mmCIF file of C-alpha atoms in Angstrom:
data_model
loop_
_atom_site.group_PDB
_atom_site.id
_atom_site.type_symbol
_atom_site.label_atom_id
_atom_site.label_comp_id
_atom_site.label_asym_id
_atom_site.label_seq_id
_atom_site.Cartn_x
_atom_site.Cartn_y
_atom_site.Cartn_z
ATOM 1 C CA UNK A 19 111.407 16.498 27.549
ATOM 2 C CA UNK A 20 108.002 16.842 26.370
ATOM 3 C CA UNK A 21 107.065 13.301 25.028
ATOM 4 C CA UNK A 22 105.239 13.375 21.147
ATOM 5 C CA UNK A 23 101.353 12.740 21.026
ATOM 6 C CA UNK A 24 99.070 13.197 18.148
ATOM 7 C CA UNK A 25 98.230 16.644 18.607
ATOM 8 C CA UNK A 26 101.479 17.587 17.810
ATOM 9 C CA UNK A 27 101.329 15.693 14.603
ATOM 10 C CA UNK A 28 97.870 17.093 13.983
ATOM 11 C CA UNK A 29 99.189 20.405 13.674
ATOM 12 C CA UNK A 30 102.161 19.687 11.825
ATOM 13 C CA UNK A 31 99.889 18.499 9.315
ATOM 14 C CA UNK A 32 97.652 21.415 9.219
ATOM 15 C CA UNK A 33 100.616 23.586 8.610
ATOM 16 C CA UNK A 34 101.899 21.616 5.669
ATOM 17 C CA UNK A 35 98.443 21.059 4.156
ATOM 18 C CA UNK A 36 97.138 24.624 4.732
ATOM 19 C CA UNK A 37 100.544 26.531 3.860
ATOM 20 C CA UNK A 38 101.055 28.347 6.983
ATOM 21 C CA UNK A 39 100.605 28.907 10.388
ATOM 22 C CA UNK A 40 97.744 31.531 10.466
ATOM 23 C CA UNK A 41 95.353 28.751 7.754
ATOM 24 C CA UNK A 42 96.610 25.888 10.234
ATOM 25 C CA UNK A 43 95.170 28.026 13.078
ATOM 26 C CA UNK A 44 91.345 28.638 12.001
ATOM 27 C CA UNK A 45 91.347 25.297 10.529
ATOM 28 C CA UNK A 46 92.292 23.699 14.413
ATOM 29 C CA UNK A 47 90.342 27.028 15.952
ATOM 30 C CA UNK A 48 93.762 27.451 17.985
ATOM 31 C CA UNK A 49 95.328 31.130 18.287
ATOM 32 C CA UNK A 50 98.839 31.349 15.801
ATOM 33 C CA UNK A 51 100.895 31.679 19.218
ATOM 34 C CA UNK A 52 99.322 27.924 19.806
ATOM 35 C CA UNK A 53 100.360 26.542 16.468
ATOM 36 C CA UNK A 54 103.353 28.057 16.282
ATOM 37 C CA UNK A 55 104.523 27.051 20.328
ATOM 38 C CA UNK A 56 103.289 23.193 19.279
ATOM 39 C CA UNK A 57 105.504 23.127 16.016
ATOM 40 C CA UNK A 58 108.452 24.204 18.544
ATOM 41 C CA UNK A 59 107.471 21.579 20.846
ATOM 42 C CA UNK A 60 107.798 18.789 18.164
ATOM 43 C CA UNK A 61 111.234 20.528 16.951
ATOM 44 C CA UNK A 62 112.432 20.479 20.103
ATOM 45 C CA UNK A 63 111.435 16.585 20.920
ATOM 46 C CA UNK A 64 112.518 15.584 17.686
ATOM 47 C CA UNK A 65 115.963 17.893 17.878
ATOM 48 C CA UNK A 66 115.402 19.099 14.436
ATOM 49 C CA UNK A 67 114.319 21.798 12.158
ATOM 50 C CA UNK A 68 111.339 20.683 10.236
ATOM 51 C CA UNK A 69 110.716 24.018 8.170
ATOM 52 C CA UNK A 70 112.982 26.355 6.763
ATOM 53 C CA UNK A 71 111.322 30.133 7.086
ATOM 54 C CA UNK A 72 112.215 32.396 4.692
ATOM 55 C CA UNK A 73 110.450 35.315 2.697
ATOM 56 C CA UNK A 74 108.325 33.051 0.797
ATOM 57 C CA UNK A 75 106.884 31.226 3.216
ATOM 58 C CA UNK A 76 107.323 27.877 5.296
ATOM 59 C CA UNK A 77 109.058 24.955 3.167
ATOM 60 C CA UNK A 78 109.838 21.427 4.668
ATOM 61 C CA UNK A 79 113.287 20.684 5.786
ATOM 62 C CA UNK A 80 114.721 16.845 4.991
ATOM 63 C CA UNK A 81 113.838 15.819 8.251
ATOM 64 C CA UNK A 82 110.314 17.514 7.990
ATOM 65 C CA UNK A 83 109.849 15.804 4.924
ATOM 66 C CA UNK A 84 110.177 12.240 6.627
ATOM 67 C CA UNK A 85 107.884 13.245 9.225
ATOM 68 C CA UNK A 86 105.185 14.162 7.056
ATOM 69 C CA UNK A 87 105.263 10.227 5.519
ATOM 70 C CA UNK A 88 105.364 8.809 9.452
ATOM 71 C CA UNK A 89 102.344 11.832 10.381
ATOM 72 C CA UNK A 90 100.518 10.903 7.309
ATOM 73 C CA UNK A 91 100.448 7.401 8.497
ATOM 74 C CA UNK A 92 99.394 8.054 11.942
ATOM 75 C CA UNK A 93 96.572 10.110 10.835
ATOM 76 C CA UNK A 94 95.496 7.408 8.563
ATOM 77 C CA UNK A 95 95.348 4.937 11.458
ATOM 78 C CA UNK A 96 93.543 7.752 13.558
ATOM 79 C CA UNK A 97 90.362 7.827 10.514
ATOM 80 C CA UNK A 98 90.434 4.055 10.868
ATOM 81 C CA UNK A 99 90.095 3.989 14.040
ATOM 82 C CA UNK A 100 87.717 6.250 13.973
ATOM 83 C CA UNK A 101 85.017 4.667 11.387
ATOM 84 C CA UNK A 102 85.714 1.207 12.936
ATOM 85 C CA UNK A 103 85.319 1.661 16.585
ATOM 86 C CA UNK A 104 83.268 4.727 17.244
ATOM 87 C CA UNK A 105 79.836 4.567 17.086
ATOM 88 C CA UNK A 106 78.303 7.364 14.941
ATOM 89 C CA UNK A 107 76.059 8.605 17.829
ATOM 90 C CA UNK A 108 79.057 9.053 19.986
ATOM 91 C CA UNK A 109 80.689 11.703 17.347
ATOM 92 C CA UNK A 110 80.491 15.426 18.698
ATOM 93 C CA UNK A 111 81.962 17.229 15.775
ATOM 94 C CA UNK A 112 81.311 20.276 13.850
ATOM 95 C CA UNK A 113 80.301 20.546 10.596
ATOM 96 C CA UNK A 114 80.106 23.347 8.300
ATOM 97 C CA UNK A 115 78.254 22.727 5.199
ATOM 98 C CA UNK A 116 77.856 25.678 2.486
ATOM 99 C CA UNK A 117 75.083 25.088 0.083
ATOM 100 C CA UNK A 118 73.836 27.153 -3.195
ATOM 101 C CA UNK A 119 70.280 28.342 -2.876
ATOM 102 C CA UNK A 120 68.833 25.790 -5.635
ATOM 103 C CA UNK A 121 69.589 23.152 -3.202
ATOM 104 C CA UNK A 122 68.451 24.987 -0.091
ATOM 105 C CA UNK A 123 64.731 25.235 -1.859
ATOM 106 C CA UNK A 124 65.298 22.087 -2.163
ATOM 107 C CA UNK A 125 66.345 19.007 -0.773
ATOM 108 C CA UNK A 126 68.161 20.312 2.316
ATOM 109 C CA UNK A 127 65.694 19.703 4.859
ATOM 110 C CA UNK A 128 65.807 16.122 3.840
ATOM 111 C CA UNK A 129 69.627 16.260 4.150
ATOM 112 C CA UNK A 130 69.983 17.977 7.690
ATOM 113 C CA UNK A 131 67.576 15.295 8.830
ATOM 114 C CA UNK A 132 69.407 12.247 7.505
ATOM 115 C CA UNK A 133 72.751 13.516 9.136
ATOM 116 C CA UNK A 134 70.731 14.768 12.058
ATOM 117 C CA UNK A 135 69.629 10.798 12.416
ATOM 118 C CA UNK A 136 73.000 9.407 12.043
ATOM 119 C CA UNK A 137 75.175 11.599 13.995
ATOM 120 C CA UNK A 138 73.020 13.054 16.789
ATOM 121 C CA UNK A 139 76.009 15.242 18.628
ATOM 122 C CA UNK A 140 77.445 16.333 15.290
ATOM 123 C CA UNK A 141 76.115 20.435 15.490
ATOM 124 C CA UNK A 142 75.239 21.490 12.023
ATOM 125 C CA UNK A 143 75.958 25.240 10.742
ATOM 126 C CA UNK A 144 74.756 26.350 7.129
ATOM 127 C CA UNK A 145 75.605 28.802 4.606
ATOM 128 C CA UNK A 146 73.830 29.667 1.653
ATOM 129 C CA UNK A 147 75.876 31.658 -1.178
ATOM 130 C CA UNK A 148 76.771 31.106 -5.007
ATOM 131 C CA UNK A 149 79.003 28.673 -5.688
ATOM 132 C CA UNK A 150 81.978 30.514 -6.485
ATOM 133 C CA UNK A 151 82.147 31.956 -2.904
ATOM 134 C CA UNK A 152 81.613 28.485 -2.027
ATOM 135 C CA UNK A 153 84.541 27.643 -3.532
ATOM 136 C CA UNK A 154 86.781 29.784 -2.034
ATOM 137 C CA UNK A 155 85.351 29.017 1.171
ATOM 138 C CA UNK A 156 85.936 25.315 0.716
ATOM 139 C CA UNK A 157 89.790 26.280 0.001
ATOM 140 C CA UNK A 158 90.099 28.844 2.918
ATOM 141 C CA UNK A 159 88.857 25.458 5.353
ATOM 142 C CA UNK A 160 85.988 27.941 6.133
ATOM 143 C CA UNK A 161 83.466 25.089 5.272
ATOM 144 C CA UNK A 162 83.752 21.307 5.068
ATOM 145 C CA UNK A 163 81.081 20.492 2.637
ATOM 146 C CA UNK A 164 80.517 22.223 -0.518
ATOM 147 C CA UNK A 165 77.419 21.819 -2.364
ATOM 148 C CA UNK A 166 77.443 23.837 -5.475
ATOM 149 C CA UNK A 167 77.781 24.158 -9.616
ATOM 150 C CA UNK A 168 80.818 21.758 -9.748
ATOM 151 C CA UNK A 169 83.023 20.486 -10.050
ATOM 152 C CA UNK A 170 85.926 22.196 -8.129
ATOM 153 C CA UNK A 171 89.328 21.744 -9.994
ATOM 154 C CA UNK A 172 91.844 21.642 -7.307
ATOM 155 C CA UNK A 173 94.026 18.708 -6.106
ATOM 156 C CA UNK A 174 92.994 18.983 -2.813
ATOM 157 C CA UNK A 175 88.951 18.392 -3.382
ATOM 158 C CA UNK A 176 87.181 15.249 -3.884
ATOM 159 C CA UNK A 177 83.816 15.742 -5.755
ATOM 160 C CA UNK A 178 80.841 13.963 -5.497
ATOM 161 C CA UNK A 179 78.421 14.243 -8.958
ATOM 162 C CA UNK A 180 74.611 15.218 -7.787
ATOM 163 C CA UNK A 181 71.540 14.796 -9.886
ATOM 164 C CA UNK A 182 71.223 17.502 -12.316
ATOM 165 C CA UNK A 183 68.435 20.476 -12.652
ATOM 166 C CA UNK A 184 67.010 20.851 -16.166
ATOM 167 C CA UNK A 185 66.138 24.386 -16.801
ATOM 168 C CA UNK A 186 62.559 25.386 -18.168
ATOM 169 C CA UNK A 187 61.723 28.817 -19.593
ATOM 170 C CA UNK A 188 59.145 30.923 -17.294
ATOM 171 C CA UNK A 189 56.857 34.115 -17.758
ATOM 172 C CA UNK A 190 54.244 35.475 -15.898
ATOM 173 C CA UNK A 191 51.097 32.936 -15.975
ATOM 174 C CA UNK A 192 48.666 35.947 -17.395
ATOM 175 C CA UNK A 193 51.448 37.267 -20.386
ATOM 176 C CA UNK A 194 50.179 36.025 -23.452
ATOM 177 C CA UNK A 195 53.063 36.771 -25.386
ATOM 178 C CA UNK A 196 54.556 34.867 -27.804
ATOM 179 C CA UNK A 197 58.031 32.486 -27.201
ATOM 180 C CA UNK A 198 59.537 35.346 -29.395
ATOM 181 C CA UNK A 199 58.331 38.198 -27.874
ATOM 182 C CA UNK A 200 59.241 36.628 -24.852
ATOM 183 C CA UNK A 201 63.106 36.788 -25.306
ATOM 184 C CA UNK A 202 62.923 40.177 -26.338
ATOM 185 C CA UNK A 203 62.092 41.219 -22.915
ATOM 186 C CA UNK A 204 64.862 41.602 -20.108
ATOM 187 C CA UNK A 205 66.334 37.907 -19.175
ATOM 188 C CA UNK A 206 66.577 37.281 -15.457
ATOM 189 C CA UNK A 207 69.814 34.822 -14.764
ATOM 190 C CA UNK A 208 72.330 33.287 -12.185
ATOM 191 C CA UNK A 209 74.086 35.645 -10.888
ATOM 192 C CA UNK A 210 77.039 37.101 -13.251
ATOM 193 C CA UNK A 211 79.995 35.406 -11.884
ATOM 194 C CA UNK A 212 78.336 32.041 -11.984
ATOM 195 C CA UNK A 213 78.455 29.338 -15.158
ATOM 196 C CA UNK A 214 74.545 29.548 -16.231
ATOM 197 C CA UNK A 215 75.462 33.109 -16.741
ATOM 198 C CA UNK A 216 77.897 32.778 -19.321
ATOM 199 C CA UNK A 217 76.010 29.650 -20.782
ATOM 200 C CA UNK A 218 72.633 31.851 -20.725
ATOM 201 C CA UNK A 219 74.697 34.931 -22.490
ATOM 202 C CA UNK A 220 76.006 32.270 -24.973
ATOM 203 C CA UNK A 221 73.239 31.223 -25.854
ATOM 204 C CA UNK A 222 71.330 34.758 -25.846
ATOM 205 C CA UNK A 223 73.813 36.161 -28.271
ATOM 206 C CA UNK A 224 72.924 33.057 -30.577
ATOM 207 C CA UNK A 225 69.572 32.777 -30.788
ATOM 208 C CA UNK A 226 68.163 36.459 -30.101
ATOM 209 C CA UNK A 227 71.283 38.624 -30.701
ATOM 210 C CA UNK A 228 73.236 41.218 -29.334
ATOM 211 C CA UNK A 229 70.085 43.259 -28.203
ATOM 212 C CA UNK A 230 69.265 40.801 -25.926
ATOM 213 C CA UNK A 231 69.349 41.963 -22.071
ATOM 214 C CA UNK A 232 69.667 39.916 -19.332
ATOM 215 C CA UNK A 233 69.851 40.923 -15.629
ATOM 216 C CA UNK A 234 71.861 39.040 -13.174
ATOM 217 C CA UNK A 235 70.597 38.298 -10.005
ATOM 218 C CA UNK A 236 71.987 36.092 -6.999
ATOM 219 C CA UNK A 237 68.366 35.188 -5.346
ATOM 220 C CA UNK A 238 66.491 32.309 -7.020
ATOM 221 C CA UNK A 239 63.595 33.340 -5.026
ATOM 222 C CA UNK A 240 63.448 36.803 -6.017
ATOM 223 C CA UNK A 241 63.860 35.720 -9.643
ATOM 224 C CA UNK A 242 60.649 33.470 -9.552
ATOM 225 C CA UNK A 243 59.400 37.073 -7.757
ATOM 226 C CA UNK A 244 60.147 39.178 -10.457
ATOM 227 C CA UNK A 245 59.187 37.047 -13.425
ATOM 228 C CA UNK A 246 55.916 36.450 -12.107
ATOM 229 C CA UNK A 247 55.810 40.591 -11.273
ATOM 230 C CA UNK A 248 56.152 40.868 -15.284
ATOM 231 C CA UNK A 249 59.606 42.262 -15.097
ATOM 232 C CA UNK A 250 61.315 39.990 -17.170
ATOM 233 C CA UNK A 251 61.359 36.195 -18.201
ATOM 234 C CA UNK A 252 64.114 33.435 -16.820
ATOM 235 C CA UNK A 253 64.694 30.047 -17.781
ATOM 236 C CA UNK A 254 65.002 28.321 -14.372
ATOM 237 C CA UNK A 255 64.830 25.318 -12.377
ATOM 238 C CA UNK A 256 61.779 23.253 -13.250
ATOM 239 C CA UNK A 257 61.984 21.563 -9.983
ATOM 240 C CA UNK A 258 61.319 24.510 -8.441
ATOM 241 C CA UNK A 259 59.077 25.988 -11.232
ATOM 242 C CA UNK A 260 56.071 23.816 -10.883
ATOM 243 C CA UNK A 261 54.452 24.939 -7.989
ATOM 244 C CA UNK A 262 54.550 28.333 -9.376
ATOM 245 C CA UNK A 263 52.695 26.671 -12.408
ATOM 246 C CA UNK A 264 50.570 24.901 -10.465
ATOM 247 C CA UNK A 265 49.747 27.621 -8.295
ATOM 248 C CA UNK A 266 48.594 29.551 -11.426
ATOM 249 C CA UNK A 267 51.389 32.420 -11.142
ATOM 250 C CA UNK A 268 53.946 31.575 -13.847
ATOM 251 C CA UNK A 269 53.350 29.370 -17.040
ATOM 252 C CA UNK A 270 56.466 27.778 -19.402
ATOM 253 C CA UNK A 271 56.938 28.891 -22.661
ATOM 254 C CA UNK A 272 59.328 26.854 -25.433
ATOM 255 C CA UNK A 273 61.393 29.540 -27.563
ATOM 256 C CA UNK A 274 62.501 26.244 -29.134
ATOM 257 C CA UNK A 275 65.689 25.874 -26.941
ATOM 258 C CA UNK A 276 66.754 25.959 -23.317
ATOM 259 C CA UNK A 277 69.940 25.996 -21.014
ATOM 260 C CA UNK A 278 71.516 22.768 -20.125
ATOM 261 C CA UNK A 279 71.349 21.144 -16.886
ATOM 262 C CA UNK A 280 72.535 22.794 -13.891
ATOM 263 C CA UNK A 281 74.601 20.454 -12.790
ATOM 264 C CA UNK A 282 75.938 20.035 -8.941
ATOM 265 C CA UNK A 283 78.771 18.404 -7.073
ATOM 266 C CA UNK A 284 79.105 17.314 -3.205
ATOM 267 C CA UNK A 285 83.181 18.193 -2.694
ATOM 268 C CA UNK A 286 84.909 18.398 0.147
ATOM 269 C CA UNK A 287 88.767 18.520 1.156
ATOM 270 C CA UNK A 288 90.024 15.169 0.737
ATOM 271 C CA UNK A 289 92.776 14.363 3.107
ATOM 272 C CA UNK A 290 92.680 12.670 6.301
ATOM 273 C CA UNK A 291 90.263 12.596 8.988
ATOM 274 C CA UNK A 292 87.736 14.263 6.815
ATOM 275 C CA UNK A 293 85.649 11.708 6.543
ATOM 276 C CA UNK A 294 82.577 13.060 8.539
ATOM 277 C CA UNK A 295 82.212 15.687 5.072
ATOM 278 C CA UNK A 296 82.850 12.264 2.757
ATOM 279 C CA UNK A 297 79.982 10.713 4.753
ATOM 280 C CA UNK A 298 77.656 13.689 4.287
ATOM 281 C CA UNK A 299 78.412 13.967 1.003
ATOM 282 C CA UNK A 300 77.884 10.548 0.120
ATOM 283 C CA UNK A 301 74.555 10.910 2.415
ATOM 284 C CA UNK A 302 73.966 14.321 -0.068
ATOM 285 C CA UNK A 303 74.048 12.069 -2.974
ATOM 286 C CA UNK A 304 71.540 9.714 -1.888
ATOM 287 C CA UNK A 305 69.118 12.487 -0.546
ATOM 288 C CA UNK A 306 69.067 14.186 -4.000
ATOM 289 C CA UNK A 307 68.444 10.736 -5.320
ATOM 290 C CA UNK A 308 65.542 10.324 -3.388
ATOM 291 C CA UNK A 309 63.925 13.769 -3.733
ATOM 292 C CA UNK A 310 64.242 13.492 -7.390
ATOM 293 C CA UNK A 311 61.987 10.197 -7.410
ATOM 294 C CA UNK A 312 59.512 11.435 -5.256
ATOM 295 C CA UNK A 313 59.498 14.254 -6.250
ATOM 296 C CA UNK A 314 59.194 12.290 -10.506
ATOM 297 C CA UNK A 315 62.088 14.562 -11.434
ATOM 298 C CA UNK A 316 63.773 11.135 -12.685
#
């Protein structure tokens, strides 16, 4: 008889917690066939049935519900274990982290090093996208850290709060026009499926009116690119705006009202053993923290 061992319960875990076999598979990067022989394994050492299969998908049995508590347990030992008695340095992990492009322009760098300094063997892969992609990555297990316009609202994540971005209104530095002339122009935003969108078109229907146009776009950079091309105006980051004031390419104007603060979370998937994405997002906070004051965005 093949004796139990913790891979065994690993997997069992990452069916339940994923809802299948083929989620439990890219989230352990084992083949189905794997997953699938291993949860046969552990029925066949523990001479039960611990999901019934049926149309709908894989349910826990009785039995497989009492395993989960004793599998839960053992993986909660296993994190202890881990933060107590391995030394950070000695960690060779993988970890995905998915950021929005506000904080790429940002503060990244800053994080990549910090996690870079604390967990030398950890290999770090990044994606930039909009958040709501993000999101669904996050769910799918395609990522491990999501930094994005938060918070996610799903059981499963744990969010982090991030300093916010307060939002300044840009044109081109050599347009003269007026804050109301300004608006009448074509409004360069978020991209459409994102929140500052639908704040932005809110507030666009309030203040200027129907007429008003705006035009979506998912590349901060080519937004700063465009306004300063005279194509349009944009109420953006004012992190990020400055050096284009500075620099003498775009100047702020005050139409007498602005967007709110963008406003970003660090979330990740909170169960056990996921506590190298807690750590980094805890690390994310702190980062942002520090940017902001050197940075006198506090």
């Amino acid at each position: 008889m093949t004796p139990l061992n913790l891979a065994h319960l690993e997997t069992f875990l990452a069916v339940v917690r994923t809802g299948g076999v083929r989620r439990a598979a890219a989230s352990l990067n084992l083949t189905q066939p794997a997953v699938t022989a291993r949860i046969r394994n552990l029925e066949d050492v523990l001479r039960c049935t611990l999901f019934a299969r049926g149309p709908h998908g894989m349910t826990l049995t009785r039995e497989g519900e009492r395993l989960l508590r004793h599998a839960e347990s053992f993986a909660h030992l296993a994190e202890r274990l881990t933060q107590d008695l391995i030394a950070p340095g000695a960690l060779e992990r993988h970890l995905r982290i998915g950021v929005s492009e506000t904080i790429a322009q940002c503060w990244l760098p800053d994080l990549v090093a910090r996690l870079h300094a604390t967990y030398p063997q950890v290999e770090i892969e990044l994606t930039v996208d909009v958040s709501r992609d993000l999101r669904d990555r996050l769910l799918a297990r395609e990522i491990d850290l999501a930094i994005l316009l938060g918070p996610v609202s799903d059981y499963t994540v744990d969010n982090l709060d991030l300093p916010g971005f307060d939002l300044a209104w840009y044109v081109a530095a050599d347009d003269s026009a007026d804050p109301e002339t300004c608006l009448r122009r074509p409004v360069l935003s978020y991209a459409r499926t994102t929140r500052p969108y639908r704040e932005l078109k809110a507030l666009l229907m309030e203040h200027v009116g129907p007429e008003a146009r705006i035009f979506p776009s998912s590349s901060l950079s080519a937004a700063f690119r465009l306004v300063e091309a005279r194509l349009g105006v944009a109420a953006l980051p004012r992190a990020l705006g400055a050096a284009h004031v500075a620099a003498g390419r775009l100047r702020e104007f005050d139409p007498g009202w602005v967007p709110g603060p963008l406003r970003f979370t660090a979330s990740w998937l909170g169960e056990p053993g996921n506590h190298l994405a807690e750590h980094a997002a805890r690390t994310a906070r702190d980062v942002a923290k520090n940017w902001d004051r050197d940075n006198n965005i506090l």
